Amino acid sequence: MSGAEVFQYIDGDTYVHKLNPLVKILFSVFVIIAGIINGDPLVLVLLMGIPIVALIVAGMIKDIITQGKMLLIVFALLILISVLTVRTGEMYSVSGVGLATYDGLLTGVLISLRLGAMFFAFLLLVTTTKPGDLVNTLVSRLHFPMDYALMIMITMRFIPTLQVEARKITEAQAVRGFKPAGLSDMSRIIGPTITPLLSNSIGRAGSLGHVIELRGYRSNAKIKFTEIPLKMKDYLSIAGIIALTVGFGLYALGYI
Amino acid sequence: MESSRQSSYVRKMVYASLFAALTAAAAWISIPIPLSPLPVTLQTLFTMLSGAVLGPYFGVLAMIVYVLLGLIGLPVFAAGQSGPGVLFGPWGGYLIGFVFGAAVTGLIAGAKEKPGLAWLCMAMAVGDIVVYVFGVAQLALILQITLDKAILIGFFPFVPGDILKLAIATVIAGKMKV
């Protein structure tokens, strides 16, 4: 897995990249809320399809395939969990052994589709929006507390870094002949892998803290953001999202 | 890492972000166990550590940021899940418990000026129990099962792993100062 760039901004010059971050945030919020309210598999497929189409427009077919493969494993796991836990409804049996129920399968598929819709909406938001612009919009337009916005962005940056670091340490230890296997070796993993991972990342976080301080963060001077202006295509896209919301609301109320 | 001076607010903020990221990354290292649909992950290790190392305020902040990331759609919850459905579902109590567990660990660990290993271990054990109190309570409430049944599927399968994690966390917390 190319852990380095999971959920990170990928530079581009497409229609989706040029959209105001606010539009993409609104779209993500719409997908999350609509996904929770709705229990219709077809609507959920549609909700998952829109961000996928937008990602294709943004030229990220390769990323969709990479992430899609990972997501399929998660889907399989989620369906397995709900098949094992939900045992109500019509039972499907193979040679007398009850394998799964209709309710169990449906719950698994619904959870998976919901997750997929949210996943791709979020992927669209973070891979096509510059992190700085995202913080700017969160703070200046949505009045999100600056500290939280910054912490969320730093955390998102750290996750792939940690993955790469963990892989490097594991490879380095494998070269030295250390190869843990199974639960019994869990305790043996700490010394050679978790400790260097922690000390390395703490060192890195310390340096990052220094840099942020050097740039004057929290030095009594208030940081001012200039709002990124909304253009015609942004207004059109917002109108599209409103239309989707209305259409969805009418469908949910049973008018369509 | 060995510095005895207190870090500044900004640096602690970055450390809190790091612990949020560590908790997120730990969700992907999972070992399936019998009796429970939820796998064992290293997450409680970092919940305990964030309280013990960062203190109550930043420890809680780290966990809040972690839960927020999952809420907005990043697949950082156990088994690669995300979204509000997980938080309010049967297994979401553990996530809410992470926040309170880190707070309790931080408060107890911070009660002594120079906490020894035994004190840190105790603080983290209590914090870990808080995580399970929330986890098991929500499990029983949402699945409409009795408390003893919820404890059977939501607590006992995780005990051996947690004892191991507690030992690891104690060793690390004893060495670490931010």
Coordinates of C-alpha atoms in Angstrom, one line a residue:
Chain A
M1 CA 0.0 0.0 0.0
S2 CA 1.4 3.4 -0.9
G3 CA 0.7 4.7 2.7
A4 CA 2.5 7.9 2.0
E5 CA -0.3 9.7 0.3
V6 CA -3.5 8.4 1.9
F7 CA -5.9 11.2 2.6
Q8 CA -3.4 13.9 1.5
Y9 CA -3.9 16.7 -0.9
I10 CA -3.0 15.9 -4.5
D11 CA -2.2 18.9 -6.7
G12 CA -4.3 19.4 -9.7
D13 CA -6.0 22.0 -11.9
T14 CA -9.4 20.5 -12.5
Y15 CA -12.9 21.9 -12.0
V16 CA -13.1 20.1 -8.6
H17 CA -9.8 21.4 -7.4
K18 CA -10.8 25.0 -8.3
L19 CA -14.1 24.8 -6.3
N20 CA -14.2 26.8 -3.1
P21 CA -13.5 24.5 -0.1
L22 CA -16.8 25.6 1.4
V23 CA -18.7 23.8 -1.4
K24 CA -16.8 20.6 -0.8
I25 CA -17.4 20.9 3.0
L26 CA -21.1 21.4 2.4
F27 CA -21.2 18.4 0.1
S28 CA -19.5 16.2 2.7
V29 CA -22.0 17.3 5.4
F30 CA -24.9 16.6 3.0
V31 CA -23.5 13.1 2.3
I32 CA -23.0 12.3 6.0
I33 CA -26.5 13.5 7.1
A34 CA -28.3 12.0 4.1
G35 CA -26.4 8.7 4.6
I36 CA -27.4 8.5 8.3
I37 CA -31.1 9.3 7.6
N38 CA -31.5 7.0 4.7
G39 CA -31.9 3.3 4.8
D40 CA -32.4 2.7 1.0
P41 CA -29.5 0.8 -0.6
L42 CA -30.2 2.5 -4.0
V43 CA -30.0 6.0 -2.6
L44 CA -26.9 5.1 -0.7
V45 CA -25.3 3.8 -4.0
L46 CA -26.2 7.2 -5.5
L47 CA -24.7 9.0 -2.6
M48 CA -21.5 7.0 -3.0
G49 CA -21.6 7.5 -6.8
I50 CA -21.6 11.3 -6.8
P51 CA -18.2 11.7 -5.0
I52 CA -16.7 8.9 -7.1
V53 CA -17.8 10.8 -10.3
A54 CA -16.3 14.0 -8.9
L55 CA -13.1 12.2 -8.1
I56 CA -12.9 10.9 -11.6
V57 CA -13.4 14.5 -12.9
A58 CA -10.5 15.5 -10.6
G59 CA -8.4 12.9 -12.4
M60 CA -8.0 10.4 -9.5
I61 CA -9.1 7.1 -11.0
K62 CA -5.9 5.5 -9.7
D63 CA -6.6 6.6 -6.1
I64 CA -10.2 5.4 -6.3
I65 CA -9.0 1.9 -7.4
T66 CA -6.3 1.8 -4.6
Q67 CA -8.7 3.0 -1.9
G68 CA -11.6 0.9 -3.3
K69 CA -9.6 -2.3 -2.9
M70 CA -9.0 -1.4 0.8
L71 CA -12.6 -0.5 1.2
L72 CA -13.8 -3.8 -0.2
I73 CA -11.9 -5.7 2.6
V74 CA -13.6 -3.4 5.2
F75 CA -17.0 -4.1 3.5
A76 CA -16.4 -7.8 3.7
L77 CA -15.5 -7.5 7.4
L78 CA -18.5 -5.3 8.2
I79 CA -20.9 -7.7 6.4
L80 CA -19.4 -10.6 8.2
I81 CA -19.8 -8.9 11.6
S82 CA -23.4 -8.0 11.0
V83 CA -24.2 -11.5 9.6
L84 CA -22.8 -12.9 12.8
T85 CA -24.5 -10.5 15.2
V86 CA -27.9 -9.9 13.5
R87 CA -29.9 -13.2 13.6
T88 CA -33.4 -12.0 13.0
G89 CA -35.5 -12.3 9.8
E90 CA -35.6 -15.0 7.2
M91 CA -32.7 -17.5 7.6
Y92 CA -30.6 -18.7 4.6
S93 CA -29.3 -22.2 5.3
V94 CA -26.8 -24.4 3.5
S95 CA -27.4 -28.1 4.1
G96 CA -29.4 -27.4 7.3
V97 CA -26.8 -25.0 8.8
G98 CA -28.2 -21.4 9.2
L99 CA -25.5 -19.2 7.7
A100 CA -27.0 -15.8 7.5
T101 CA -30.3 -14.0 7.8
Y102 CA -31.9 -11.5 5.4
D103 CA -31.8 -8.8 8.1
G104 CA -28.1 -9.5 8.9
L105 CA -27.1 -9.3 5.2
L106 CA -29.1 -6.1 4.7
T107 CA -27.7 -4.4 7.8
G108 CA -24.2 -5.3 6.6
V109 CA -24.7 -3.9 3.1
L110 CA -26.3 -0.7 4.4
I111 CA -23.5 -0.1 6.9
S112 CA -21.0 -0.7 4.1
L113 CA -22.7 1.6 1.6
R114 CA -23.0 4.3 4.2
L115 CA -19.3 4.0 5.1
G116 CA -18.4 4.0 1.4
A117 CA -20.4 7.2 0.7
M118 CA -18.8 9.0 3.6
F119 CA -15.4 7.7 2.7
F120 CA -15.4 9.0 -0.8
A121 CA -17.0 12.3 0.1
F122 CA -14.2 12.8 2.6
L123 CA -11.6 11.6 0.2
L124 CA -12.9 14.2 -2.3
L125 CA -12.7 16.9 0.3
V126 CA -9.2 16.3 1.5
T127 CA -7.5 15.2 -1.7
T128 CA -8.7 18.1 -3.8
T129 CA -8.4 20.9 -1.2
K130 CA -5.1 22.5 -0.1
P131 CA -4.8 21.9 3.7
G132 CA -4.2 25.6 4.2
D133 CA -7.4 26.5 2.3
L134 CA -9.3 24.0 4.3
V135 CA -8.1 25.5 7.6
N136 CA -8.9 28.9 6.3
T137 CA -12.4 28.0 5.4
L138 CA -13.1 26.1 8.6
V139 CA -11.9 29.1 10.7
S140 CA -13.0 32.1 8.6
R141 CA -16.4 30.9 7.3
L142 CA -17.5 28.2 9.7
H143 CA -16.0 29.8 12.8
F144 CA -14.3 26.6 13.8
P145 CA -11.9 27.2 16.7
M146 CA -8.4 27.7 15.2
D147 CA -6.7 25.3 17.7
Y148 CA -9.0 22.5 16.8
A149 CA -8.7 23.1 13.0
L150 CA -4.9 23.1 13.2
M151 CA -4.9 19.9 15.4
I152 CA -7.2 18.1 13.0
M153 CA -4.9 19.0 10.1
I154 CA -1.8 18.0 11.9
T155 CA -3.3 14.7 13.0
M156 CA -4.3 14.0 9.4
R157 CA -0.8 14.7 8.3
F158 CA 0.7 12.5 11.0
I159 CA -1.4 9.3 10.2
P160 CA 0.3 8.5 6.8
T161 CA 3.7 9.6 8.3
L162 CA 3.3 7.1 11.1
Q163 CA 2.3 4.4 8.7
V164 CA 5.5 4.9 6.6
E165 CA 7.6 5.2 9.7
A166 CA 6.1 1.9 11.1
R167 CA 6.8 0.1 7.9
K168 CA 10.4 1.4 7.8
I169 CA 11.1 0.3 11.4
T170 CA 9.5 -3.2 10.8
E171 CA 11.6 -3.6 7.6
A172 CA 14.8 -2.5 9.5
Q173 CA 14.1 -5.0 12.3
A174 CA 13.3 -7.7 9.8
V175 CA 16.7 -7.2 8.2
R176 CA 18.2 -7.7 11.6
G177 CA 16.3 -11.0 11.9
F178 CA 13.4 -9.9 14.1
K179 CA 10.2 -11.3 12.9
P180 CA 7.3 -11.4 15.4
A181 CA 4.5 -13.9 14.8
G182 CA 1.2 -14.3 16.6
L183 CA -0.2 -13.0 19.9
S184 CA 2.6 -14.5 22.0
D185 CA 5.1 -12.2 20.3
M186 CA 3.0 -9.1 21.0
S187 CA 5.1 -8.2 24.1
R188 CA 8.3 -8.6 22.1
I189 CA 7.2 -6.1 19.5
I190 CA 7.4 -3.1 22.0
G191 CA 11.1 -2.9 22.4
P192 CA 12.2 -3.1 18.8
T193 CA 9.2 -1.4 17.1
I194 CA 6.8 0.6 19.2
T195 CA 9.6 2.4 21.2
P196 CA 11.5 3.7 18.2
L197 CA 8.2 4.6 16.5
L198 CA 7.2 6.6 19.5
S199 CA 10.5 8.3 20.2
N200 CA 10.9 9.2 16.5
S201 CA 7.4 10.6 16.2
I202 CA 7.7 12.5 19.5
G203 CA 10.9 14.1 18.2
R204 CA 9.2 15.0 15.0
A205 CA 6.2 16.5 16.8
G206 CA 8.5 18.5 19.0
S207 CA 10.2 20.0 15.9
L208 CA 6.9 20.8 14.3
G209 CA 5.8 22.5 17.6
H210 CA 9.0 24.6 17.4
V211 CA 8.3 25.6 13.8
I212 CA 4.7 26.6 14.6
E213 CA 5.9 28.7 17.5
L214 CA 8.5 30.3 15.4
R215 CA 5.8 31.3 12.9
G216 CA 4.2 33.3 15.8
Y217 CA 1.2 31.1 16.5
R218 CA -0.5 32.0 19.8
S219 CA 1.8 35.0 20.3
N220 CA -1.1 37.3 21.3
A221 CA -1.4 38.4 17.7
K222 CA -4.7 37.3 16.2
I223 CA -4.3 35.3 13.0
K224 CA -6.5 36.8 10.3
F225 CA -7.7 34.9 7.3
T226 CA -8.9 36.4 4.2
E227 CA -12.0 34.5 3.1
I228 CA -11.6 32.7 -0.2
P229 CA -14.1 34.4 -2.5
L230 CA -17.0 32.4 -3.9
K231 CA -17.1 32.4 -7.7
M232 CA -19.9 31.7 -10.2
K233 CA -19.2 27.9 -10.4
D234 CA -19.2 27.8 -6.5
Y235 CA -22.7 29.3 -6.4
L236 CA -23.8 26.9 -9.1
S237 CA -22.4 24.0 -7.2
I238 CA -24.1 25.2 -4.0
A239 CA -27.3 25.4 -5.9
G240 CA -26.8 21.8 -7.0
I241 CA -26.2 20.7 -3.4
I242 CA -29.4 22.5 -2.3
A243 CA -31.3 20.8 -5.2
L244 CA -29.9 17.5 -4.1
T245 CA -31.0 18.2 -0.5
V246 CA -34.5 19.2 -1.5
G247 CA -34.8 16.2 -3.8
F248 CA -33.5 13.9 -1.0
G249 CA -35.9 15.5 1.5
L250 CA -38.9 15.0 -0.8
Y251 CA -37.8 11.4 -1.3
A252 CA -37.4 10.8 2.4
L253 CA -40.9 12.2 3.1
G254 CA -42.4 10.0 0.4
Y255 CA -43.3 12.6 -2.2
I256 CA -41.1 11.1 -4.9
Chain B
M1 CA 11.9 13.1 25.0
E2 CA 14.1 13.3 28.1
S3 CA 13.6 17.0 28.7
S4 CA 12.4 17.8 32.2
R5 CA 11.2 21.2 31.3
Q6 CA 7.5 21.7 30.6
S7 CA 6.6 22.0 26.9
S8 CA 4.8 25.1 25.7
Y9 CA 1.1 25.1 24.9
V10 CA 1.7 24.9 21.2
R11 CA 4.1 22.0 21.4
K12 CA 1.6 20.1 23.7
M13 CA -1.0 20.8 21.1
V14 CA 1.1 19.1 18.5
Y15 CA 1.8 16.2 20.8
A16 CA -1.9 15.8 21.3
S17 CA -2.4 15.7 17.6
L18 CA 0.3 13.0 17.4
F19 CA -1.5 10.9 20.0
A20 CA -4.7 11.3 18.1
A21 CA -2.9 10.1 15.0
L22 CA -1.3 7.2 17.0
T23 CA -4.8 6.2 18.2
A24 CA -6.1 6.3 14.7
A25 CA -3.2 4.3 13.3
A26 CA -3.6 1.7 16.1
A27 CA -7.1 1.0 15.0
W28 CA -5.8 -0.6 11.9
I29 CA -3.5 -3.0 13.8
S30 CA -6.2 -5.4 14.9
I31 CA -6.4 -9.0 16.0
P32 CA -9.7 -10.8 15.8
I33 CA -10.7 -12.6 19.0
P34 CA -13.4 -15.2 19.7
L35 CA -16.6 -14.3 21.5
S36 CA -16.6 -10.7 20.3
P37 CA -17.3 -9.1 16.9
L38 CA -14.9 -6.3 17.9
P39 CA -11.2 -7.0 17.3
V40 CA -8.4 -6.3 19.8
T41 CA -6.5 -3.1 18.8
L42 CA -3.7 -1.2 20.3
Q43 CA -6.0 1.8 20.7
T44 CA -6.5 1.6 24.5
L45 CA -2.7 1.6 24.8
F46 CA -2.6 5.2 23.4
T47 CA -5.7 6.3 25.3
M48 CA -3.9 5.3 28.5
L49 CA -0.7 6.9 27.3
S50 CA -2.2 10.2 26.2
G51 CA -3.8 10.7 29.6
A52 CA -0.6 9.7 31.5
V53 CA 1.9 11.5 29.3
L54 CA -0.1 14.6 28.2
G55 CA -2.2 15.2 31.3
P56 CA -5.9 15.5 31.5
Y57 CA -6.4 18.6 29.3
F58 CA -4.3 17.6 26.3
G59 CA -5.0 13.9 26.8
V60 CA -8.7 14.6 26.4
L61 CA -8.1 17.0 23.5
A62 CA -6.2 14.2 21.7
M63 CA -9.1 11.8 22.1
I64 CA -11.7 14.4 21.0
V65 CA -9.7 15.2 17.9
Y66 CA -9.5 11.4 17.2
V67 CA -13.2 10.9 17.6
L68 CA -13.9 14.1 15.5
L69 CA -11.8 12.7 12.7
G70 CA -13.8 9.5 12.7
L71 CA -17.1 11.4 12.8
I72 CA -16.3 13.4 9.7
G73 CA -15.6 10.3 7.7
L74 CA -12.0 9.3 8.1
P75 CA -11.9 5.5 8.6
V76 CA -10.1 5.7 12.0
F77 CA -12.5 3.6 14.2
A78 CA -11.8 -0.1 14.8
A79 CA -12.2 -2.3 11.7
G80 CA -11.8 0.7 9.4
Q81 CA -15.2 2.2 10.2
S82 CA -16.2 5.9 10.5
G83 CA -19.2 8.2 10.9
P84 CA -21.7 9.1 13.6
G85 CA -23.5 5.7 13.2
V86 CA -20.5 4.0 14.8
L87 CA -20.4 6.4 17.7
F88 CA -24.0 6.0 18.5
G89 CA -24.1 2.3 17.6
P90 CA -23.6 -0.7 20.0
W91 CA -19.8 -0.4 20.1
G92 CA -19.6 3.4 20.2
G93 CA -19.4 3.6 24.0
Y94 CA -15.8 2.7 23.9
L95 CA -15.0 5.7 21.8
I96 CA -16.8 8.0 24.3
G97 CA -15.0 6.1 27.0
F98 CA -11.6 7.0 25.4
V99 CA -12.2 10.6 26.1
F100 CA -13.3 10.0 29.7
G101 CA -10.6 7.3 30.2
A102 CA -7.9 9.7 29.1
A103 CA -9.3 12.4 31.5
V104 CA -9.3 10.1 34.5
T105 CA -5.9 8.7 33.8
G106 CA -4.5 12.3 33.4
L107 CA -6.2 13.5 36.6
I108 CA -4.9 10.6 38.7
A109 CA -1.4 10.6 37.2
G110 CA -1.2 14.4 37.7
A111 CA -2.3 14.2 41.3
K112 CA 1.3 13.3 42.3
E113 CA 4.1 15.7 41.4
K114 CA 6.5 12.9 40.5
P115 CA 4.4 9.8 39.9
G116 CA 6.3 6.5 40.1
L117 CA 5.7 3.5 37.8
A118 CA 3.2 1.9 40.2
W119 CA 1.2 5.1 40.4
L120 CA 1.2 5.5 36.6
C121 CA 0.2 1.9 36.2
M122 CA -2.7 2.4 38.6
A123 CA -3.8 5.6 36.9
M124 CA -3.9 3.9 33.5
A125 CA -5.7 0.8 34.8
V126 CA -8.4 3.0 36.3
G127 CA -8.6 5.0 33.0
D128 CA -8.9 1.7 31.1
I129 CA -11.7 0.5 33.3
V130 CA -13.5 3.8 32.7
V131 CA -13.3 3.1 28.9
Y132 CA -15.0 -0.3 29.5
V133 CA -17.7 1.2 31.8
F134 CA -18.8 3.4 28.9
G135 CA -18.3 0.6 26.4
V136 CA -20.3 -2.0 28.2
A137 CA -23.0 0.4 29.3
Q138 CA -23.7 1.5 25.7
L139 CA -23.5 -2.1 24.5
A140 CA -26.1 -3.2 27.0
L141 CA -28.3 -0.2 26.3
I142 CA -28.3 -0.4 22.5
L143 CA -28.4 -4.2 22.0
Q144 CA -31.0 -4.4 24.8
I145 CA -29.1 -7.1 26.6
T146 CA -28.5 -7.7 30.3
L147 CA -25.4 -6.1 31.9
D148 CA -23.8 -9.5 32.7
K149 CA -24.2 -10.6 29.1
A150 CA -22.7 -7.2 27.9
I151 CA -19.8 -7.7 30.3
L152 CA -19.3 -11.2 28.9
I153 CA -19.0 -10.0 25.3
G154 CA -17.8 -6.5 25.8
F155 CA -15.2 -6.8 28.6
F156 CA -13.9 -10.3 29.3
P157 CA -12.6 -11.1 25.8
F158 CA -10.4 -7.9 26.0
V159 CA -8.9 -8.4 29.5
P160 CA -5.8 -10.5 28.6
G161 CA -4.9 -8.0 25.8
D162 CA -5.4 -5.0 28.1
I163 CA -3.2 -6.4 30.8
L164 CA -0.4 -6.7 28.3
K165 CA -1.1 -3.2 26.9
L166 CA -1.1 -1.9 30.5
A167 CA 2.3 -3.4 31.1
I168 CA 3.6 -1.9 27.8
A169 CA 2.1 1.5 28.6
T170 CA 3.6 1.6 32.0
V171 CA 7.1 1.0 30.6
I172 CA 6.6 3.7 28.0
A173 CA 5.0 6.2 30.3
G174 CA 7.8 5.8 32.8
K175 CA 10.3 6.8 30.1
M176 CA 8.4 9.5 28.3
K177 CA 8.2 13.2 29.2
V178 CA 6.8 15.8 26.9

